[in-house]
């Protein structure tokens, strides 16, 4: 057995994944489309150690407990099953951005864990197989496996994985993330997906997704922010509408969230090319081209309630690292 380390970027979905057609296999209720974020990373080292009685998992310098520990162990079991081994492992993972705040931390976490665990177990999976494996840990993690812009579709385990639709250098698109809260959300996406079907709005949202997806794919291909912007905003608002009307209701927004949304709409009226989207959390992702990124960042920092702004362009796919965390 050996030790391996991998690094991955989280992704921001332009067309969201919310709701599942199969909970066990993490099959999505609809296709989704995203961009990896180069400035945010998760690094994970896995070592399978003969003689170890139980798996040891450390996340952001703290021993993992409860559901976090169980999800990592379940994913290690998937890698062990593929490799035909039973050896327990030591896992150390660190992210340079806050988890559980709507920044898709599980996407980079399970993408990195998938590559590190399979490499440590002596496997060399191709991108499609690695994306399928990552999906089993966290649905959005499959989109962090390819580089740049990725489309996740497929309604069976064998066909449900992400593929690249444009490389990271295709477009100088920037995501300026307005951080309005660092608190870990009480109900995470992992459980929130299961509530989607309780909302009377979910069926209408799913019916609208194909049109949004077609327009956003064209916008990425043509590097046309205006084309994707309106669809990205509509999809984000529709997803949060589903969350707000589910049972129980999920209300992730804060007053500062609404202030940022209103500010972005005001900047649009001025003629600025900027559009918002949100994942399952209060923090707001503001999409613009690199020429406007510094101005957008400055304006966001001047808004009341904005605690920080993270700025990122398109990122790479999951990849191995030469050095280890332990």
mmCIF file of C-alpha atoms in Angstrom, residues 11 13-23 25-33 106 135 138-143 152 189-190 193-194 196 202 205-206 209 235 239 243 279-280:
data_model
loop_
_atom_site.group_PDB
_atom_site.id
_atom_site.type_symbol
_atom_site.label_atom_id
_atom_site.label_comp_id
_atom_site.label_asym_id
_atom_site.label_seq_id
_atom_site.Cartn_x
_atom_site.Cartn_y
_atom_site.Cartn_z
ATOM 1 C CA UNK A 11 -17.063 24.551 -8.401
ATOM 2 C CA UNK A 13 -22.866 25.752 -10.636
ATOM 3 C CA UNK A 14 -24.381 27.975 -13.323
ATOM 4 C CA UNK A 15 -27.285 25.560 -13.720
ATOM 5 C CA UNK A 16 -27.904 23.919 -10.358
ATOM 6 C CA UNK A 17 -28.301 20.369 -9.167
ATOM 7 C CA UNK A 18 -31.050 20.224 -6.542
ATOM 8 C CA UNK A 19 -32.962 17.067 -5.819
ATOM 9 C CA UNK A 20 -32.111 13.450 -6.578
ATOM 10 C CA UNK A 21 -33.656 10.725 -8.682
ATOM 11 C CA UNK A 22 -31.688 8.111 -6.701
ATOM 12 C CA UNK A 23 -30.450 8.928 -3.198
ATOM 13 C CA UNK A 25 -26.315 6.569 -6.121
ATOM 14 C CA UNK A 26 -26.509 10.383 -5.902
ATOM 15 C CA UNK A 27 -28.172 10.573 -9.307
ATOM 16 C CA UNK A 28 -29.428 14.112 -9.957
ATOM 17 C CA UNK A 29 -32.983 15.155 -10.697
ATOM 18 C CA UNK A 30 -31.589 17.312 -13.520
ATOM 19 C CA UNK A 31 -28.332 17.942 -15.418
ATOM 20 C CA UNK A 32 -26.057 20.718 -14.149
ATOM 21 C CA UNK A 33 -23.230 22.893 -15.426
ATOM 22 C CA UNK A 106 -17.914 18.937 -0.488
ATOM 23 C CA UNK A 135 -20.356 11.549 -7.365
ATOM 24 C CA UNK A 138 -21.040 14.104 -3.046
ATOM 25 C CA UNK A 139 -22.994 14.784 -6.214
ATOM 26 C CA UNK A 140 -21.304 18.063 -7.074
ATOM 27 C CA UNK A 141 -17.859 16.507 -6.564
ATOM 28 C CA UNK A 142 -18.115 14.810 -9.953
ATOM 29 C CA UNK A 143 -17.968 18.282 -11.571
ATOM 30 C CA UNK A 152 -22.938 16.634 -15.411
ATOM 31 C CA UNK A 189 -26.950 20.220 0.916
ATOM 32 C CA UNK A 190 -26.509 16.485 1.530
ATOM 33 C CA UNK A 193 -31.620 17.541 -1.641
ATOM 34 C CA UNK A 194 -34.043 15.107 -0.069
ATOM 35 C CA UNK A 196 -36.742 19.162 -2.946
ATOM 36 C CA UNK A 202 -39.699 21.770 -7.903
ATOM 37 C CA UNK A 205 -38.053 24.370 -11.898
ATOM 38 C CA UNK A 206 -37.138 21.021 -13.459
ATOM 39 C CA UNK A 209 -33.793 23.553 -16.638
ATOM 40 C CA UNK A 235 -31.966 29.211 -11.922
ATOM 41 C CA UNK A 239 -33.598 26.736 -6.590
ATOM 42 C CA UNK A 243 -35.724 25.452 -0.755
ATOM 43 C CA UNK A 279 -25.428 27.794 -3.909
ATOM 44 C CA UNK A 280 -27.103 26.352 -0.800
#
